[in-house]
């Protein structure tokens, strides 16, 4: 009987990939990261896919993979996978919950600190040969009010990391009935969170209820001195409304790691803004996080195909 054939679509920690390839119960395509063309060519034979956010198993892709049984999202968010269609086709989906969450929380913190202290702009000006201290007077994080939208694993980790900064943390999450931390206050509406905070950091998954929810109306509730950070999903924020808010300085600045359309290769109107920091979806991109997600993904592949055990299933 032929061995289950696994394709690693979006890149993986080198050592984990080597140990995955050494698993004699499965056959792994020898490329650590496949090009789009390679993935297309391998789909008819694939029984398992390991993906990150770049590969999007939608109806079109799934229809090209008649032998596909299992998709592992080596990471957290599964909004790039058409899970309803997978379920119709009997394809199981898993993620690696928690494995990259610390990196995501730290990246949100890095973005807020960067906007507060204007670090990227100061760096760019130094590279131009300037020494312009006066232009880059920033603000402290200490004692500020930080609002966390979405208080799941990543939101809560950010809350813990923020404790050392002695900030006032509040959060909005309809799924969390009581604050798990004495120093974090639960608020009852997004309006309250956005109007009260000096910094708002978004940490919800992209689901129907969160799509476009940060719009003109909510942004207009924010203080002119406030900062918005998004290291969750781009489509939670209406980008045209964000552009207007930043352009008209109705909010002070923003740090965004995620965008309505990714990858963001062409210049958009967001690139014009001098109060927005952009990073290319780096929340989970650390060596540590990639080691952990890769290890979990490799273990779960083995569980599924060798031990007939489905771990960390995601259905919706
Ligand atoms: C996630 O959902 O796990 C993060 O957004 C990281 O995504 P990535 O694995 O594509 O970097």
PDB file of C-alpha atoms and ligand atoms in Angstrom:
ATOM      1  CA  UNK A   1       0.000   0.000   0.000  1.00  0.00           C
ATOM      2  CA  UNK A   2       1.365   3.467  -0.847  1.00  0.00           C
ATOM      3  CA  UNK A   3       2.241   5.823   1.967  1.00  0.00           C
ATOM      4  CA  UNK A   4       0.218   8.992   2.660  1.00  0.00           C
ATOM      5  CA  UNK A   5       1.674  11.810   0.546  1.00  0.00           C
ATOM      6  CA  UNK A   6       2.204  15.120   2.347  1.00  0.00           C
ATOM      7  CA  UNK A   7       2.917  18.497   0.763  1.00  0.00           C
ATOM      8  CA  UNK A   8       4.413  21.328   2.804  1.00  0.00           C
ATOM      9  CA  UNK A   9       3.033  24.377   1.018  1.00  0.00           C
ATOM     10  CA  UNK A  10       4.193  27.428   2.922  1.00  0.00           C
ATOM     11  CA  UNK A  11       7.572  26.870   4.491  1.00  0.00           C
ATOM     12  CA  UNK A  12       8.547  25.176   7.712  1.00  0.00           C
ATOM     13  CA  UNK A  13      11.356  25.074  10.270  1.00  0.00           C
ATOM     14  CA  UNK A  14      14.265  23.246   8.625  1.00  0.00           C
ATOM     15  CA  UNK A  15      14.913  20.737  11.431  1.00  0.00           C
ATOM     16  CA  UNK A  16      11.271  19.865  11.839  1.00  0.00           C
ATOM     17  CA  UNK A  17      10.957  19.410   8.088  1.00  0.00           C
ATOM     18  CA  UNK A  18      13.893  17.013   8.124  1.00  0.00           C
ATOM     19  CA  UNK A  19      12.366  14.962  10.931  1.00  0.00           C
ATOM     20  CA  UNK A  20       9.027  14.929   9.092  1.00  0.00           C
ATOM     21  CA  UNK A  21      10.811  13.587   5.995  1.00  0.00           C
ATOM     22  CA  UNK A  22      12.492  10.935   8.164  1.00  0.00           C
ATOM     23  CA  UNK A  23       9.116   9.553   9.251  1.00  0.00           C
ATOM     24  CA  UNK A  24       9.062   6.266   7.360  1.00  0.00           C
ATOM     25  CA  UNK A  25       5.292   5.913   7.617  1.00  0.00           C
ATOM     26  CA  UNK A  26       4.615   8.858   5.326  1.00  0.00           C
ATOM     27  CA  UNK A  27       6.032  10.286   2.103  1.00  0.00           C
ATOM     28  CA  UNK A  28       6.824  13.998   2.157  1.00  0.00           C
ATOM     29  CA  UNK A  29       7.388  16.061  -0.971  1.00  0.00           C
ATOM     30  CA  UNK A  30      11.070  17.037  -0.691  1.00  0.00           C
ATOM     31  CA  UNK A  31      10.576  20.809  -0.903  1.00  0.00           C
ATOM     32  CA  UNK A  32      10.313  22.685   2.392  1.00  0.00           C
ATOM     33  CA  UNK A  33       8.232  25.321   0.643  1.00  0.00           C
ATOM     34  CA  UNK A  34       6.474  24.864  -2.675  1.00  0.00           C
ATOM     35  CA  UNK A  35       5.789  27.435  -5.350  1.00  0.00           C
ATOM     36  CA  UNK A  36       2.176  27.980  -6.391  1.00  0.00           C
ATOM     37  CA  UNK A  37       2.829  26.026  -9.610  1.00  0.00           C
ATOM     38  CA  UNK A  38       4.372  23.119  -7.708  1.00  0.00           C
ATOM     39  CA  UNK A  39       1.437  22.991  -5.298  1.00  0.00           C
ATOM     40  CA  UNK A  40      -0.995  22.902  -8.246  1.00  0.00           C
ATOM     41  CA  UNK A  41       0.974  20.036  -9.797  1.00  0.00           C
ATOM     42  CA  UNK A  42       1.079  18.063  -6.537  1.00  0.00           C
ATOM     43  CA  UNK A  43      -2.581  18.465  -5.580  1.00  0.00           C
ATOM     44  CA  UNK A  44      -3.900  15.403  -7.469  1.00  0.00           C
ATOM     45  CA  UNK A  45      -1.545  13.189  -5.443  1.00  0.00           C
ATOM     46  CA  UNK A  46      -1.731  14.991  -2.070  1.00  0.00           C
ATOM     47  CA  UNK A  47      -3.311  13.266   0.952  1.00  0.00           C
ATOM     48  CA  UNK A  48      -2.196  15.898   3.443  1.00  0.00           C
ATOM     49  CA  UNK A  49      -1.290  19.583   3.195  1.00  0.00           C
ATOM     50  CA  UNK A  50       0.653  21.643   5.729  1.00  0.00           C
ATOM     51  CA  UNK A  51      -0.081  25.325   5.165  1.00  0.00           C
ATOM     52  CA  UNK A  52       0.364  28.753   6.770  1.00  0.00           C
ATOM     53  CA  UNK A  53      -1.709  31.794   5.781  1.00  0.00           C
ATOM     54  CA  UNK A  54      -0.381  32.149   2.229  1.00  0.00           C
ATOM     55  CA  UNK A  55      -1.958  29.020   0.740  1.00  0.00           C
ATOM     56  CA  UNK A  56      -5.727  29.348   0.511  1.00  0.00           C
ATOM     57  CA  UNK A  57      -7.544  26.032   0.253  1.00  0.00           C
ATOM     58  CA  UNK A  58     -10.750  27.310  -1.342  1.00  0.00           C
ATOM     59  CA  UNK A  59     -13.217  25.341  -3.474  1.00  0.00           C
ATOM     60  CA  UNK A  60     -11.059  25.721  -6.575  1.00  0.00           C
ATOM     61  CA  UNK A  61      -7.928  24.351  -4.875  1.00  0.00           C
ATOM     62  CA  UNK A  62      -9.791  21.572  -3.051  1.00  0.00           C
ATOM     63  CA  UNK A  63     -11.422  20.398  -6.293  1.00  0.00           C
ATOM     64  CA  UNK A  64      -7.951  19.802  -7.698  1.00  0.00           C
ATOM     65  CA  UNK A  65      -7.103  17.489  -4.774  1.00  0.00           C
ATOM     66  CA  UNK A  66      -9.409  14.450  -5.022  1.00  0.00           C
ATOM     67  CA  UNK A  67      -7.261  12.406  -2.623  1.00  0.00           C
ATOM     68  CA  UNK A  68      -6.935  15.044   0.066  1.00  0.00           C
ATOM     69  CA  UNK A  69      -7.862  13.848   3.563  1.00  0.00           C
ATOM     70  CA  UNK A  70      -6.291  16.346   5.933  1.00  0.00           C
ATOM     71  CA  UNK A  71      -5.169  19.992   6.036  1.00  0.00           C
ATOM     72  CA  UNK A  72      -2.995  21.236   8.876  1.00  0.00           C
ATOM     73  CA  UNK A  73      -2.793  24.962   9.414  1.00  0.00           C
ATOM     74  CA  UNK A  74       0.653  25.353  10.993  1.00  0.00           C
ATOM     75  CA  UNK A  75      -0.491  28.359  12.999  1.00  0.00           C
ATOM     76  CA  UNK A  76      -3.638  29.776  14.516  1.00  0.00           C
ATOM     77  CA  UNK A  77      -6.089  31.400  12.070  1.00  0.00           C
ATOM     78  CA  UNK A  78      -8.009  29.157   9.689  1.00  0.00           C
ATOM     79  CA  UNK A  79      -9.937  31.892   7.860  1.00  0.00           C
ATOM     80  CA  UNK A  80      -7.915  31.096   4.707  1.00  0.00           C
ATOM     81  CA  UNK A  81      -9.495  27.619   4.543  1.00  0.00           C
ATOM     82  CA  UNK A  82     -12.995  26.960   3.161  1.00  0.00           C
ATOM     83  CA  UNK A  83     -13.902  24.720   6.102  1.00  0.00           C
ATOM     84  CA  UNK A  84     -17.516  24.243   5.040  1.00  0.00           C
ATOM     85  CA  UNK A  85     -16.358  22.864   1.697  1.00  0.00           C
ATOM     86  CA  UNK A  86     -13.715  20.694   3.403  1.00  0.00           C
ATOM     87  CA  UNK A  87     -16.423  19.215   5.587  1.00  0.00           C
ATOM     88  CA  UNK A  88     -18.615  18.539   2.520  1.00  0.00           C
ATOM     89  CA  UNK A  89     -15.674  16.698   0.953  1.00  0.00           C
ATOM     90  CA  UNK A  90     -14.802  14.800   4.144  1.00  0.00           C
ATOM     91  CA  UNK A  91     -11.464  16.594   4.521  1.00  0.00           C
ATOM     92  CA  UNK A  92     -10.426  17.167   8.122  1.00  0.00           C
ATOM     93  CA  UNK A  93      -8.832  20.444   9.239  1.00  0.00           C
ATOM     94  CA  UNK A  94      -6.592  21.126  12.259  1.00  0.00           C
ATOM     95  CA  UNK A  95      -4.497  24.005  13.493  1.00  0.00           C
ATOM     96  CA  UNK A  96      -1.706  24.229  16.072  1.00  0.00           C
ATOM     97  CA  UNK A  97      -3.395  26.257  18.821  1.00  0.00           C
ATOM     98  CA  UNK A  98      -1.173  28.362  21.022  1.00  0.00           C
ATOM     99  CA  UNK A  99       2.090  27.493  19.292  1.00  0.00           C
ATOM    100  CA  UNK A 100       2.795  30.935  17.822  1.00  0.00           C
ATOM    101  CA  UNK A 101       0.697  33.032  20.219  1.00  0.00           C
ATOM    102  CA  UNK A 102       3.557  34.493  22.237  1.00  0.00           C
ATOM    103  CA  UNK A 103       5.190  35.766  19.056  1.00  0.00           C
ATOM    104  CA  UNK A 104       1.912  37.363  17.942  1.00  0.00           C
ATOM    105  CA  UNK A 105       1.442  39.076  21.315  1.00  0.00           C
ATOM    106  CA  UNK A 106       5.041  40.312  21.322  1.00  0.00           C
ATOM    107  CA  UNK A 107       4.639  41.664  17.798  1.00  0.00           C
ATOM    108  CA  UNK A 108       1.556  43.644  18.815  1.00  0.00           C
ATOM    109  CA  UNK A 109       3.582  45.067  21.690  1.00  0.00           C
ATOM    110  CA  UNK A 110       6.443  45.910  19.324  1.00  0.00           C
ATOM    111  CA  UNK A 111       4.043  47.721  16.992  1.00  0.00           C
ATOM    112  CA  UNK A 112       2.550  49.801  19.793  1.00  0.00           C
ATOM    113  CA  UNK A 113       5.993  50.715  21.138  1.00  0.00           C
ATOM    114  CA  UNK A 114       7.185  51.586  17.624  1.00  0.00           C
ATOM    115  CA  UNK A 115       4.285  53.976  17.037  1.00  0.00           C
ATOM    116  CA  UNK A 116       4.656  55.502  20.510  1.00  0.00           C
ATOM    117  CA  UNK A 117       8.425  56.077  20.165  1.00  0.00           C
ATOM    118  CA  UNK A 118       8.383  56.718  16.368  1.00  0.00           C
ATOM    119  CA  UNK A 119      11.269  54.246  16.024  1.00  0.00           C
ATOM    120  CA  UNK A 120      10.811  53.302  12.329  1.00  0.00           C
ATOM    121  CA  UNK A 121      10.626  56.942  11.271  1.00  0.00           C
ATOM    122  CA  UNK A 122      13.647  57.873  13.370  1.00  0.00           C
ATOM    123  CA  UNK A 123      15.559  54.960  11.837  1.00  0.00           C
ATOM    124  CA  UNK A 124      14.588  56.021   8.297  1.00  0.00           C
ATOM    125  CA  UNK A 125      15.757  59.555   9.007  1.00  0.00           C
ATOM    126  CA  UNK A 126      19.105  58.328  10.431  1.00  0.00           C
ATOM    127  CA  UNK A 127      19.602  56.297   7.250  1.00  0.00           C
ATOM    128  CA  UNK A 128      19.213  59.586   5.346  1.00  0.00           C
ATOM    129  CA  UNK A 129      22.118  60.973   7.370  1.00  0.00           C
ATOM    130  CA  UNK A 130      20.006  63.138   9.706  1.00  0.00           C
ATOM    131  CA  UNK A 131      20.153  63.579  13.487  1.00  0.00           C
ATOM    132  CA  UNK A 132      16.741  65.015  14.202  1.00  0.00           C
ATOM    133  CA  UNK A 133      15.948  64.508  17.896  1.00  0.00           C
ATOM    134  CA  UNK A 134      13.231  67.154  17.978  1.00  0.00           C
ATOM    135  CA  UNK A 135      11.139  65.446  15.312  1.00  0.00           C
ATOM    136  CA  UNK A 136      10.932  62.164  17.172  1.00  0.00           C
ATOM    137  CA  UNK A 137       9.793  63.001  20.684  1.00  0.00           C
ATOM    138  CA  UNK A 138       7.492  60.120  21.554  1.00  0.00           C
ATOM    139  CA  UNK A 139       5.248  58.969  24.368  1.00  0.00           C
ATOM    140  CA  UNK A 140       5.555  56.370  27.113  1.00  0.00           C
ATOM    141  CA  UNK A 141       3.458  53.257  27.370  1.00  0.00           C
ATOM    142  CA  UNK A 142       3.603  53.386  31.185  1.00  0.00           C
ATOM    143  CA  UNK A 143       0.240  54.249  32.775  1.00  0.00           C
ATOM    144  CA  UNK A 144      -1.603  54.374  29.456  1.00  0.00           C
ATOM    145  CA  UNK A 145      -4.984  52.743  28.905  1.00  0.00           C
ATOM    146  CA  UNK A 146      -4.711  49.742  26.609  1.00  0.00           C
ATOM    147  CA  UNK A 147      -7.892  48.211  25.194  1.00  0.00           C
ATOM    148  CA  UNK A 148      -7.728  44.643  23.921  1.00  0.00           C
ATOM    149  CA  UNK A 149     -10.375  43.651  21.400  1.00  0.00           C
ATOM    150  CA  UNK A 150     -10.731  39.884  21.653  1.00  0.00           C
ATOM    151  CA  UNK A 151      -9.565  38.187  24.840  1.00  0.00           C
ATOM    152  CA  UNK A 152      -8.667  34.713  23.674  1.00  0.00           C
ATOM    153  CA  UNK A 153      -5.230  33.153  23.935  1.00  0.00           C
ATOM    154  CA  UNK A 154      -3.323  35.971  22.216  1.00  0.00           C
ATOM    155  CA  UNK A 155      -5.275  38.827  23.814  1.00  0.00           C
ATOM    156  CA  UNK A 156      -4.686  37.312  27.250  1.00  0.00           C
ATOM    157  CA  UNK A 157      -0.965  36.786  26.601  1.00  0.00           C
ATOM    158  CA  UNK A 158      -0.643  40.404  25.531  1.00  0.00           C
ATOM    159  CA  UNK A 159      -2.423  41.394  28.729  1.00  0.00           C
ATOM    160  CA  UNK A 160       0.135  39.421  30.775  1.00  0.00           C
ATOM    161  CA  UNK A 161       3.093  40.909  28.898  1.00  0.00           C
ATOM    162  CA  UNK A 162       1.652  44.400  29.454  1.00  0.00           C
ATOM    163  CA  UNK A 163       1.513  43.953  33.203  1.00  0.00           C
ATOM    164  CA  UNK A 164       5.149  45.012  33.574  1.00  0.00           C
ATOM    165  CA  UNK A 165       4.363  48.328  31.891  1.00  0.00           C
ATOM    166  CA  UNK A 166       1.825  49.144  34.626  1.00  0.00           C
ATOM    167  CA  UNK A 167      -0.821  50.105  32.105  1.00  0.00           C
ATOM    168  CA  UNK A 168      -4.585  50.019  32.658  1.00  0.00           C
ATOM    169  CA  UNK A 169      -5.900  47.122  30.606  1.00  0.00           C
ATOM    170  CA  UNK A 170      -9.502  46.696  29.562  1.00  0.00           C
ATOM    171  CA  UNK A 171     -10.889  44.206  27.095  1.00  0.00           C
ATOM    172  CA  UNK A 172     -13.994  43.457  25.090  1.00  0.00           C
ATOM    173  CA  UNK A 173     -14.901  39.863  24.300  1.00  0.00           C
ATOM    174  CA  UNK A 174     -18.495  38.602  24.335  1.00  0.00           C
ATOM    175  CA  UNK A 175     -17.178  35.068  24.889  1.00  0.00           C
ATOM    176  CA  UNK A 176     -15.385  35.881  28.152  1.00  0.00           C
ATOM    177  CA  UNK A 177     -17.754  36.318  31.060  1.00  0.00           C
ATOM    178  CA  UNK A 178     -15.276  37.369  33.721  1.00  0.00           C
ATOM    179  CA  UNK A 179     -11.793  38.829  33.624  1.00  0.00           C
ATOM    180  CA  UNK A 180      -9.214  36.117  34.343  1.00  0.00           C
ATOM    181  CA  UNK A 181      -6.779  38.782  35.625  1.00  0.00           C
ATOM    182  CA  UNK A 182      -7.208  41.209  38.497  1.00  0.00           C
ATOM    183  CA  UNK A 183      -5.522  43.993  36.495  1.00  0.00           C
ATOM    184  CA  UNK A 184      -7.748  43.686  33.397  1.00  0.00           C
ATOM    185  CA  UNK A 185     -11.252  45.135  33.278  1.00  0.00           C
ATOM    186  CA  UNK A 186     -13.967  43.694  31.079  1.00  0.00           C
ATOM    187  CA  UNK A 187     -16.020  46.331  29.246  1.00  0.00           C
ATOM    188  CA  UNK A 188     -19.411  45.732  27.708  1.00  0.00           C
ATOM    189  CA  UNK A 189     -19.111  47.250  24.265  1.00  0.00           C
ATOM    190  CA  UNK A 190     -16.612  48.003  21.540  1.00  0.00           C
ATOM    191  CA  UNK A 191     -17.750  51.631  21.710  1.00  0.00           C
ATOM    192  CA  UNK A 192     -16.622  51.795  25.319  1.00  0.00           C
ATOM    193  CA  UNK A 193     -13.320  50.063  24.547  1.00  0.00           C
ATOM    194  CA  UNK A 194     -12.508  52.300  21.590  1.00  0.00           C
ATOM    195  CA  UNK A 195     -13.549  55.584  23.223  1.00  0.00           C
ATOM    196  CA  UNK A 196     -11.766  54.942  26.514  1.00  0.00           C
ATOM    197  CA  UNK A 197      -8.391  53.577  25.386  1.00  0.00           C
ATOM    198  CA  UNK A 198      -5.147  55.297  24.451  1.00  0.00           C
ATOM    199  CA  UNK A 199      -4.141  52.221  22.494  1.00  0.00           C
ATOM    200  CA  UNK A 200      -6.463  49.583  21.030  1.00  0.00           C
ATOM    201  CA  UNK A 201      -4.990  46.242  19.987  1.00  0.00           C
ATOM    202  CA  UNK A 202      -7.073  43.810  17.922  1.00  0.00           C
ATOM    203  CA  UNK A 203      -6.901  40.090  18.727  1.00  0.00           C
ATOM    204  CA  UNK A 204     -10.111  38.500  17.427  1.00  0.00           C
ATOM    205  CA  UNK A 205     -10.270  35.819  14.769  1.00  0.00           C
ATOM    206  CA  UNK A 206     -11.794  36.740  11.402  1.00  0.00           C
ATOM    207  CA  UNK A 207     -15.343  35.412  11.479  1.00  0.00           C
ATOM    208  CA  UNK A 208     -18.612  36.778  10.060  1.00  0.00           C
ATOM    209  CA  UNK A 209     -19.247  38.798  13.247  1.00  0.00           C
ATOM    210  CA  UNK A 210     -15.844  40.532  13.170  1.00  0.00           C
ATOM    211  CA  UNK A 211     -15.601  41.269   9.428  1.00  0.00           C
ATOM    212  CA  UNK A 212     -15.305  45.043   8.898  1.00  0.00           C
ATOM    213  CA  UNK A 213     -16.404  45.727  12.462  1.00  0.00           C
ATOM    214  CA  UNK A 214     -13.693  48.348  12.990  1.00  0.00           C
ATOM    215  CA  UNK A 215     -15.186  50.929  10.676  1.00  0.00           C
ATOM    216  CA  UNK A 216     -15.683  54.676  10.377  1.00  0.00           C
ATOM    217  CA  UNK A 217     -18.187  54.670  13.192  1.00  0.00           C
ATOM    218  CA  UNK A 218     -15.947  52.869  15.699  1.00  0.00           C
ATOM    219  CA  UNK A 219     -12.818  54.753  14.629  1.00  0.00           C
ATOM    220  CA  UNK A 220     -14.659  58.027  15.191  1.00  0.00           C
ATOM    221  CA  UNK A 221     -15.051  57.042  18.868  1.00  0.00           C
ATOM    222  CA  UNK A 222     -11.267  56.940  19.369  1.00  0.00           C
ATOM    223  CA  UNK A 223      -9.376  59.830  20.962  1.00  0.00           C
ATOM    224  CA  UNK A 224      -7.316  61.974  18.542  1.00  0.00           C
ATOM    225  CA  UNK A 225      -4.218  60.961  20.540  1.00  0.00           C
ATOM    226  CA  UNK A 226      -4.946  57.233  20.283  1.00  0.00           C
ATOM    227  CA  UNK A 227      -3.206  54.400  18.461  1.00  0.00           C
ATOM    228  CA  UNK A 228      -4.664  51.342  16.750  1.00  0.00           C
ATOM    229  CA  UNK A 229      -2.728  48.078  16.407  1.00  0.00           C
ATOM    230  CA  UNK A 230      -3.821  45.161  14.259  1.00  0.00           C
ATOM    231  CA  UNK A 231      -1.810  41.940  14.298  1.00  0.00           C
ATOM    232  CA  UNK A 232      -4.938  39.771  13.959  1.00  0.00           C
ATOM    233  CA  UNK A 233      -6.620  39.872  10.543  1.00  0.00           C
ATOM    234  CA  UNK A 234      -6.821  42.686   7.993  1.00  0.00           C
ATOM    235  CA  UNK A 235     -10.469  42.233   7.110  1.00  0.00           C
ATOM    236  CA  UNK A 236     -11.561  43.073  10.680  1.00  0.00           C
ATOM    237  CA  UNK A 237     -10.766  46.712   9.863  1.00  0.00           C
ATOM    238  CA  UNK A 238     -12.286  48.689   7.013  1.00  0.00           C
ATOM    239  CA  UNK A 239      -9.067  49.904   5.384  1.00  0.00           C
ATOM    240  CA  UNK A 240     -10.643  52.854   3.572  1.00  0.00           C
ATOM    241  CA  UNK A 241     -12.020  54.103   6.897  1.00  0.00           C
ATOM    242  CA  UNK A 242      -8.653  53.538   8.589  1.00  0.00           C
ATOM    243  CA  UNK A 243      -6.984  55.546   5.828  1.00  0.00           C
ATOM    244  CA  UNK A 244      -9.398  58.459   6.379  1.00  0.00           C
ATOM    245  CA  UNK A 245      -8.892  58.399  10.150  1.00  0.00           C
ATOM    246  CA  UNK A 246      -5.097  58.461   9.814  1.00  0.00           C
ATOM    247  CA  UNK A 247      -5.054  60.963   6.939  1.00  0.00           C
ATOM    248  CA  UNK A 248      -7.312  63.370   8.839  1.00  0.00           C
ATOM    249  CA  UNK A 249      -5.481  62.704  12.124  1.00  0.00           C
ATOM    250  CA  UNK A 250      -8.672  61.782  13.922  1.00  0.00           C
ATOM    251  CA  UNK A 251      -6.448  59.092  15.449  1.00  0.00           C
ATOM    252  CA  UNK A 252      -2.742  59.620  16.025  1.00  0.00           C
ATOM    253  CA  UNK A 253      -1.195  56.539  14.515  1.00  0.00           C
ATOM    254  CA  UNK A 254      -1.452  52.836  13.786  1.00  0.00           C
ATOM    255  CA  UNK A 255       0.670  49.718  13.512  1.00  0.00           C
ATOM    256  CA  UNK A 256      -0.654  47.118  11.081  1.00  0.00           C
ATOM    257  CA  UNK A 257       0.711  43.638  10.403  1.00  0.00           C
ATOM    258  CA  UNK A 258      -2.299  42.374   8.462  1.00  0.00           C
ATOM    259  CA  UNK A 259      -4.303  43.677   5.509  1.00  0.00           C
ATOM    260  CA  UNK A 260      -7.597  43.230   3.678  1.00  0.00           C
ATOM    261  CA  UNK A 261      -5.689  41.649   0.794  1.00  0.00           C
ATOM    262  CA  UNK A 262      -2.443  39.769   1.344  1.00  0.00           C
ATOM    263  CA  UNK A 263       0.226  39.809   0.177  1.00  0.00           C
ATOM    264  CA  UNK A 264       0.231  43.593  -0.146  1.00  0.00           C
ATOM    265  CA  UNK A 265       2.724  43.833  -3.003  1.00  0.00           C
ATOM    266  CA  UNK A 266       1.572  46.893  -4.894  1.00  0.00           C
ATOM    267  CA  UNK A 267       1.636  50.282  -3.213  1.00  0.00           C
ATOM    268  CA  UNK A 268      -1.783  51.250  -1.890  1.00  0.00           C
ATOM    269  CA  UNK A 269      -3.026  54.491  -0.359  1.00  0.00           C
ATOM    270  CA  UNK A 270      -1.918  53.083   3.019  1.00  0.00           C
ATOM    271  CA  UNK A 271       1.708  53.474   1.903  1.00  0.00           C
ATOM    272  CA  UNK A 272       1.235  57.240   1.630  1.00  0.00           C
ATOM    273  CA  UNK A 273       0.539  57.643   5.321  1.00  0.00           C
ATOM    274  CA  UNK A 274       3.318  58.858   7.573  1.00  0.00           C
ATOM    275  CA  UNK A 275       1.549  57.795  10.784  1.00  0.00           C
ATOM    276  CA  UNK A 276       1.102  54.114   9.892  1.00  0.00           C
ATOM    277  CA  UNK A 277       3.690  51.392  10.451  1.00  0.00           C
ATOM    278  CA  UNK A 278       3.348  48.395   8.142  1.00  0.00           C
ATOM    279  CA  UNK A 279       4.801  44.907   8.600  1.00  0.00           C
ATOM    280  CA  UNK A 280       4.153  41.960   6.246  1.00  0.00           C
ATOM    281  CA  UNK A 281       2.133  39.593   8.498  1.00  0.00           C
ATOM    282  CA  UNK A 282       5.070  38.838  10.797  1.00  0.00           C
ATOM    283  CA  UNK A 283       3.088  38.061  13.968  1.00  0.00           C
ATOM    284  CA  UNK A 284       3.981  34.359  13.949  1.00  0.00           C
ATOM    285  CA  UNK A 285       7.287  34.756  12.143  1.00  0.00           C
ATOM    286  CA  UNK A 286       9.919  33.983  14.747  1.00  0.00           C
ATOM    287  CA  UNK A 287      12.285  31.020  14.831  1.00  0.00           C
ATOM    288  CA  UNK A 288      10.789  29.952  18.165  1.00  0.00           C
ATOM    289  CA  UNK A 289       7.185  30.084  16.975  1.00  0.00           C
ATOM    290  CA  UNK A 290       7.994  28.323  13.729  1.00  0.00           C
ATOM    291  CA  UNK A 291       9.779  25.569  15.620  1.00  0.00           C
ATOM    292  CA  UNK A 292       6.727  25.054  17.832  1.00  0.00           C
ATOM    293  CA  UNK A 293       4.099  25.199  15.066  1.00  0.00           C
ATOM    294  CA  UNK A 294       6.205  22.906  12.883  1.00  0.00           C
ATOM    295  CA  UNK A 295       6.633  20.381  15.673  1.00  0.00           C
ATOM    296  CA  UNK A 296       2.905  20.343  16.427  1.00  0.00           C
ATOM    297  CA  UNK A 297       2.031  20.068  12.738  1.00  0.00           C
ATOM    298  CA  UNK A 298       4.465  17.171  12.242  1.00  0.00           C
ATOM    299  CA  UNK A 299       3.106  15.368  15.327  1.00  0.00           C
ATOM    300  CA  UNK A 300      -0.486  15.889  14.203  1.00  0.00           C
ATOM    301  CA  UNK A 301       0.283  14.571  10.708  1.00  0.00           C
ATOM    302  CA  UNK A 302       1.725  11.445  12.311  1.00  0.00           C
ATOM    303  CA  UNK A 303      -1.271  11.125  14.642  1.00  0.00           C
ATOM    304  CA  UNK A 304      -3.732  11.443  11.773  1.00  0.00           C
ATOM    305  CA  UNK A 305      -2.134   9.238   9.134  1.00  0.00           C
ATOM    306  CA  UNK A 306      -0.345   6.712  11.337  1.00  0.00           C
ATOM    307  CA  UNK A 307      -2.371   6.502  14.558  1.00  0.00           C
ATOM    308  CA  UNK A 308      -5.758   7.392  13.065  1.00  0.00           C
ATOM    309  CA  UNK A 309      -6.172  10.144  15.635  1.00  0.00           C
ATOM    310  CA  UNK A 310      -7.444  13.603  14.729  1.00  0.00           C
ATOM    311  CA  UNK A 311      -5.915  16.271  16.998  1.00  0.00           C
ATOM    312  CA  UNK A 312      -6.989  19.929  17.316  1.00  0.00           C
ATOM    313  CA  UNK A 313      -9.778  19.696  14.761  1.00  0.00           C
ATOM    314  CA  UNK A 314     -11.240  22.990  13.543  1.00  0.00           C
ATOM    315  CA  UNK A 315     -14.716  22.865  12.081  1.00  0.00           C
ATOM    316  CA  UNK A 316     -15.890  26.456  11.868  1.00  0.00           C
TER     317      UNK A 316
HETATM  318  C1  LIG B   1      -1.661  32.759  12.514  1.00  0.00           C
HETATM  319  O1  LIG B   1      -2.865  32.841  12.275  1.00  0.00           O
HETATM  320  O2  LIG B   1      -1.130  31.734  12.939  1.00  0.00           O
HETATM  321  C2  LIG B   1      -0.788  33.993  12.343  1.00  0.00           C
HETATM  322  O3  LIG B   1      -1.507  35.024  11.735  1.00  0.00           O
HETATM  323  C3  LIG B   1       0.504  33.721  11.602  1.00  0.00           C
HETATM  324  O4  LIG B   1       0.267  33.386  10.274  1.00  0.00           O
HETATM  325  P1  LIG B   1       1.450  32.740   9.398  1.00  0.00           P
HETATM  326  O5  LIG B   1       1.674  31.356   9.886  1.00  0.00           O
HETATM  327  O6  LIG B   1       0.955  32.753   7.971  1.00  0.00           O
HETATM  328  O7  LIG B   1       2.658  33.593   9.569  1.00  0.00           O
END
